[in-house]
PDB file of C-alpha atoms in Angstrom:
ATOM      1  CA  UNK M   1       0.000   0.000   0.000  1.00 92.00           C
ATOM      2  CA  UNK M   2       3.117   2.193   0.765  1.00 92.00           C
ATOM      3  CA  UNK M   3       3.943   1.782  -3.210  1.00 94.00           C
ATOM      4  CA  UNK M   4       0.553   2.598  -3.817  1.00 95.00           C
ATOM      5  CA  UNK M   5       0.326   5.875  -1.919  1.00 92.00           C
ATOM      6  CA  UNK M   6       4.237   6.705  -3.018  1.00 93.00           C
ATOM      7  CA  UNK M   7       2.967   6.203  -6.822  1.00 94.00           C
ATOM      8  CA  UNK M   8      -0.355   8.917  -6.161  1.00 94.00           C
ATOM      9  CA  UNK M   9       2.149  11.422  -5.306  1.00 92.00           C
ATOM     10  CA  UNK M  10       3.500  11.893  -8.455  1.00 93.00           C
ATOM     11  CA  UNK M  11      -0.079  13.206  -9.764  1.00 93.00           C
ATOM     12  CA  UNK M  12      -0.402  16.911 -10.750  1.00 92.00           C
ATOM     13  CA  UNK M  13      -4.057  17.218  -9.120  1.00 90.00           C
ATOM     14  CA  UNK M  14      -4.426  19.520  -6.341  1.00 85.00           C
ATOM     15  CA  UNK M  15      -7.531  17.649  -4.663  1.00 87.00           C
ATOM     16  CA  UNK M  16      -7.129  14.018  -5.406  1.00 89.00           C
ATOM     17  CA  UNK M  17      -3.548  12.084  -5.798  1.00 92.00           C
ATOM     18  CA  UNK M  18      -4.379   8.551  -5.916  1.00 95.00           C
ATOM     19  CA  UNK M  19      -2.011   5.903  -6.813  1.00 96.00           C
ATOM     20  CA  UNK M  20      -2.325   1.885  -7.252  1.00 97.00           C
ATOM     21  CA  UNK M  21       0.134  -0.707  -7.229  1.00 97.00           C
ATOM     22  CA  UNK M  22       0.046  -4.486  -8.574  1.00 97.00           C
ATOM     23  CA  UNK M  23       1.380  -7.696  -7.446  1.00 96.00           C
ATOM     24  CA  UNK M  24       1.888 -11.108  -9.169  1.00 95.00           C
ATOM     25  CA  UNK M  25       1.537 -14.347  -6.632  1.00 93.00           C
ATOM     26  CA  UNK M  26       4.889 -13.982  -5.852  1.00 93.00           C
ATOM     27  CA  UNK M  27       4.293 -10.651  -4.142  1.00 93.00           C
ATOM     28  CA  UNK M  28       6.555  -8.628  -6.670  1.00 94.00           C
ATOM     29  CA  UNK M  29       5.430  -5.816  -8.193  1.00 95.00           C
ATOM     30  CA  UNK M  30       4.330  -5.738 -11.897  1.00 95.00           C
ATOM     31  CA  UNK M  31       2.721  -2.157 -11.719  1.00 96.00           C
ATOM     32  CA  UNK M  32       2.149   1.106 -10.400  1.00 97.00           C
ATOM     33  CA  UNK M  33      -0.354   3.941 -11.725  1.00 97.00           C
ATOM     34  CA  UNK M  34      -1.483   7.143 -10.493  1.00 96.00           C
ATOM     35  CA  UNK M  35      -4.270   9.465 -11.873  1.00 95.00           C
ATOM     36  CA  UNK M  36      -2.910  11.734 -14.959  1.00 94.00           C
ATOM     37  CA  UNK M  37      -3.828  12.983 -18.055  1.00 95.00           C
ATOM     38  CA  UNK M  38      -3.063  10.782 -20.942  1.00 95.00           C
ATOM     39  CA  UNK M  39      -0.076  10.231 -23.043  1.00 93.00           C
ATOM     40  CA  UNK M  40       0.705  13.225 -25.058  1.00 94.00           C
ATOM     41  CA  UNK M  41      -2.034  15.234 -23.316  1.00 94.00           C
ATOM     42  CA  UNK M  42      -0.034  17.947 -21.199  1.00 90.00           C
ATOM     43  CA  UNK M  43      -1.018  17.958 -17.457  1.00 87.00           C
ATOM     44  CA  UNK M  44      -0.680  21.445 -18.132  1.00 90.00           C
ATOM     45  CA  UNK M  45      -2.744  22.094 -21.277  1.00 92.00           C
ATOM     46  CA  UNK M  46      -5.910  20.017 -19.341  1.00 94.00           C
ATOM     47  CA  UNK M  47      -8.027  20.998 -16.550  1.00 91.00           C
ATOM     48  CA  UNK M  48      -7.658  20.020 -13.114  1.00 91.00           C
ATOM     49  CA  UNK M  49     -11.063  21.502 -12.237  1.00 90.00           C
ATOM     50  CA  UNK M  50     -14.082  20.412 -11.941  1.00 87.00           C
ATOM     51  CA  UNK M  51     -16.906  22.372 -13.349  1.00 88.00           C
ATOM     52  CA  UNK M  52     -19.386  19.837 -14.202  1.00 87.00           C
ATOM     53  CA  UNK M  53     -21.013  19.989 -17.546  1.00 87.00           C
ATOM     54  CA  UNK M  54     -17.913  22.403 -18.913  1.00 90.00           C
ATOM     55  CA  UNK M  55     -15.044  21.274 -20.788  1.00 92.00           C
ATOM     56  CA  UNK M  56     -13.180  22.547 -17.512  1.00 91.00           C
ATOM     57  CA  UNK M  57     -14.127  19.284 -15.727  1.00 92.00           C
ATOM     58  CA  UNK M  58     -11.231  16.917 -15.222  1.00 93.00           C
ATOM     59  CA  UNK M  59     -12.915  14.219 -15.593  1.00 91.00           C
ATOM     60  CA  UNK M  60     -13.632  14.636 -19.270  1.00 93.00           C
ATOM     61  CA  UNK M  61     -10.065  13.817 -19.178  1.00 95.00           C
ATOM     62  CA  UNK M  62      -8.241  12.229 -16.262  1.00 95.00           C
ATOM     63  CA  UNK M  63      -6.842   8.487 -16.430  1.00 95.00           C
ATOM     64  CA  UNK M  64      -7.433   7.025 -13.151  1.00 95.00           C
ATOM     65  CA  UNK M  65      -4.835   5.058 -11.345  1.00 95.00           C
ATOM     66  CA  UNK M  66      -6.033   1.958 -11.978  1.00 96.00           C
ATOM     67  CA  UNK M  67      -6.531   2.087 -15.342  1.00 95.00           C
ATOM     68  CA  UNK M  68      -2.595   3.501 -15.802  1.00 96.00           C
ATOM     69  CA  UNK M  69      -1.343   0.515 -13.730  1.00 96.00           C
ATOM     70  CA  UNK M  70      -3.065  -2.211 -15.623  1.00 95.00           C
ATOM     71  CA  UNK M  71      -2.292  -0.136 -18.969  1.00 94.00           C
ATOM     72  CA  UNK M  72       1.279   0.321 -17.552  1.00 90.00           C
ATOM     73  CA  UNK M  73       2.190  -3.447 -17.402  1.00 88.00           C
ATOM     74  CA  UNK M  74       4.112  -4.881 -19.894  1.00 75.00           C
ATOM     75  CA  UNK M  75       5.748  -7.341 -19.107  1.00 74.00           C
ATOM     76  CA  UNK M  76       3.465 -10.293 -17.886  1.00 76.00           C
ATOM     77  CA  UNK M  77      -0.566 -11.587 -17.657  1.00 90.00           C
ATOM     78  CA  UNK M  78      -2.276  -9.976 -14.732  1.00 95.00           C
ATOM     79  CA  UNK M  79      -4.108 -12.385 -14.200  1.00 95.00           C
ATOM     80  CA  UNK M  80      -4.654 -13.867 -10.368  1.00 96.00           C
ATOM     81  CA  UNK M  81      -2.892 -10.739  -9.802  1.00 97.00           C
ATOM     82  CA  UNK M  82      -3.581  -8.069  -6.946  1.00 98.00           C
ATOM     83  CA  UNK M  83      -4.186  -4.634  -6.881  1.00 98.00           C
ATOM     84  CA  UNK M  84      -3.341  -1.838  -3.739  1.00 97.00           C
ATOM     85  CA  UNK M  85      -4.604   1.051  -4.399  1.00 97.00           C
ATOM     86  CA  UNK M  86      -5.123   4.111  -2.613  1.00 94.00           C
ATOM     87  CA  UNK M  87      -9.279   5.072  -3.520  1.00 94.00           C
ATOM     88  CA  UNK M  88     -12.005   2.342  -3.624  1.00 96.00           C
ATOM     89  CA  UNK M  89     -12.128   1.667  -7.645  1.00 96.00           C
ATOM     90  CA  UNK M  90     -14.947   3.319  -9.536  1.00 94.00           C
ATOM     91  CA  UNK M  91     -16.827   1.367 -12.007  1.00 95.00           C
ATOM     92  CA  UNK M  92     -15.299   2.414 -14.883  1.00 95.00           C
ATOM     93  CA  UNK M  93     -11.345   1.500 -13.371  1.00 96.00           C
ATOM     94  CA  UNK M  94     -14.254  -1.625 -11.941  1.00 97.00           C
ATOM     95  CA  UNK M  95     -14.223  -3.055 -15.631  1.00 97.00           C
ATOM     96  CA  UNK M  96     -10.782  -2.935 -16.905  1.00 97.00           C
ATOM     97  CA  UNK M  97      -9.687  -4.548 -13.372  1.00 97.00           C
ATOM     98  CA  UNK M  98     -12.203  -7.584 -13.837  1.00 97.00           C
ATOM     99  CA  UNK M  99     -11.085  -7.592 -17.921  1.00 96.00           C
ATOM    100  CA  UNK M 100      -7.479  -7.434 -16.726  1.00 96.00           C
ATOM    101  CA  UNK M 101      -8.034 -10.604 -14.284  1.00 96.00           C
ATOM    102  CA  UNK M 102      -7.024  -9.236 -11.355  1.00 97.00           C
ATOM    103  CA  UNK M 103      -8.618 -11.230  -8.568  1.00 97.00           C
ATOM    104  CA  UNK M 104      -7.931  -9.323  -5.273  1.00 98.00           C
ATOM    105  CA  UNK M 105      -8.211  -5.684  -4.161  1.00 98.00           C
ATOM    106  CA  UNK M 106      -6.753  -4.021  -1.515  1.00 97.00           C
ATOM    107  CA  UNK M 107      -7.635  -0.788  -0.886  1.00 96.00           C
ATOM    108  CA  UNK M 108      -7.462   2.241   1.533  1.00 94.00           C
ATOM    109  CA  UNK M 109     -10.400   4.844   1.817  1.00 91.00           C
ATOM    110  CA  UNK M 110     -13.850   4.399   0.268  1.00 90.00           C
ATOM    111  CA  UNK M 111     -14.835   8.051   0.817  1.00 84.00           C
ATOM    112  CA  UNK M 112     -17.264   7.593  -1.759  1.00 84.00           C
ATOM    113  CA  UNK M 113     -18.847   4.540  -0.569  1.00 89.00           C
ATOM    114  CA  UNK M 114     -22.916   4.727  -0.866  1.00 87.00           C
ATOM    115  CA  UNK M 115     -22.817   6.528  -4.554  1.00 91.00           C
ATOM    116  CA  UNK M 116     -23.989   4.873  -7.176  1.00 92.00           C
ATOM    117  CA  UNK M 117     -20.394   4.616  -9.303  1.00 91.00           C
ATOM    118  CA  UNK M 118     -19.855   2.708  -5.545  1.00 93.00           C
ATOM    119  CA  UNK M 119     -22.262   0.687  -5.873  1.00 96.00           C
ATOM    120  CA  UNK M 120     -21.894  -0.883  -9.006  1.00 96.00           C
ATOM    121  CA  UNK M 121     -18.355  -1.637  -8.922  1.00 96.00           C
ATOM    122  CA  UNK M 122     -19.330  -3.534  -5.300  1.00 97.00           C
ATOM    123  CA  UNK M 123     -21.624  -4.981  -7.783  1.00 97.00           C
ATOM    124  CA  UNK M 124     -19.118  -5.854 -10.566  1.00 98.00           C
ATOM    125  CA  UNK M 125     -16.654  -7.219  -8.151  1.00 98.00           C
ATOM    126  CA  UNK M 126     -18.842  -9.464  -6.623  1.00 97.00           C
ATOM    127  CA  UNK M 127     -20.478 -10.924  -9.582  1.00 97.00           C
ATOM    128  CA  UNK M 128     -16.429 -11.339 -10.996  1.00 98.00           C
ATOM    129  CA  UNK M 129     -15.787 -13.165  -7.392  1.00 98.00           C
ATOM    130  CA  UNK M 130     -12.827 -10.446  -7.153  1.00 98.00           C
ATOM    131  CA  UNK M 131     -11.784 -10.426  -3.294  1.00 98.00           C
ATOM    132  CA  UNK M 132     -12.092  -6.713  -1.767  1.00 97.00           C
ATOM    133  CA  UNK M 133     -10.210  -5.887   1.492  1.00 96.00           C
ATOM    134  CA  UNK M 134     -10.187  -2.900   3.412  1.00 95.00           C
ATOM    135  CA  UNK M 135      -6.436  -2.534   4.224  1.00 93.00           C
ATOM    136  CA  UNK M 136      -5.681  -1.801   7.557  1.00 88.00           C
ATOM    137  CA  UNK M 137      -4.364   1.262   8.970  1.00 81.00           C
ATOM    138  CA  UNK M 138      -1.187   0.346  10.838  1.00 78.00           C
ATOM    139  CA  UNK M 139       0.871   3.703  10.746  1.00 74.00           C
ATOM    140  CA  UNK M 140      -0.194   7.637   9.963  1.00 76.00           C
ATOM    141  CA  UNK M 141       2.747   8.097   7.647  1.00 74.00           C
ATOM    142  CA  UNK M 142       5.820   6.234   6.037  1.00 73.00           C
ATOM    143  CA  UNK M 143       9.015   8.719   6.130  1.00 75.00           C
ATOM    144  CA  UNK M 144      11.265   8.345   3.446  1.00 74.00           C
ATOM    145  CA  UNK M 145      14.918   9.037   4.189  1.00 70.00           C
ATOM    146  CA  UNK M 146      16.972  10.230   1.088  1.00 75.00           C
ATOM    147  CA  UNK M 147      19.797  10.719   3.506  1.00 71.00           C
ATOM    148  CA  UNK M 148      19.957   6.883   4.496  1.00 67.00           C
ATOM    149  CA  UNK M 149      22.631   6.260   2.198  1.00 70.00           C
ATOM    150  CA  UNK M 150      24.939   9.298   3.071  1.00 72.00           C
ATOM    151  CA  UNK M 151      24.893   8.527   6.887  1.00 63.00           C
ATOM    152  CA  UNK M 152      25.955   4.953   6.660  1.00 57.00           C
TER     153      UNK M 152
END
């Protein structure tokens, strides 16, 4: 989960910086995504707003982290894989994780739980037998030292 919330930081948007991360059986990691614009599409040149039912709302254009780690992989099958990721999948990122064959989900906040994007990917997962887990919270923080390497 740690990879997960280390990938989301790399995202340009202010409000949300979500980031997933996915494992093979053997507990290495295959993937890591976090919510962008897409390829070629300047994080700049888009908006990070959102002013629904304008061309100013982000999510016209945004590639979620999940999609961006299961696009992302490249060098094996995903499937029986599992997925960390930072925000309770929406049903769009719902459908290429079930098409991918990822069979477990780990995640950290479902802020959005109760709406009905919520809803149906509870749905979707279910039907698809994928395994959702609530990861537990076992520290507030993970501190990175750059300096580890100097001091030693």
């Amino acid at each position: 989960m740690g990879v997960a919330f280390l990938s989301g930081q790399r995202s340009k948007d202010p409000r949300t910086q979500v980031g997933a991360c996915i494992v093979n059986k053997d507990k290495r990691i295959v993937s890591t995504g976090y919510n962008g614009m897409p390829n070629s599409c300047s994080d700049d040149d888009l908006p990070w707003e959102r002013e629904e039912g304008t061309l100013k709302n982000k999510h016209l254009y945004v590639c979620h982290a999940e999609m961006n780690a299961v696009v992302n992989t490249f060098s094996e099958s995903l499937k029986g894989c599992t997925m960390y990721v930072s925000l309770f999948p929406c049903n769009e990122c719902t459908k290429i994780i079930i098409q991918a064959g990822i069979t477990e989900i780990w995640y950290y906040s479902d802020k959005k739980k109760g709406d009905p994007k919520d809803i149906a990917s509870r749905k979707m997962l279910r039907m698809a037998k994928v395994k959702i887990r609530r990861f537990p919270r076992q520290k507030e923080s993970i501190k990175i030292d750059f300096n580890v390497n100097e001091n030693s």
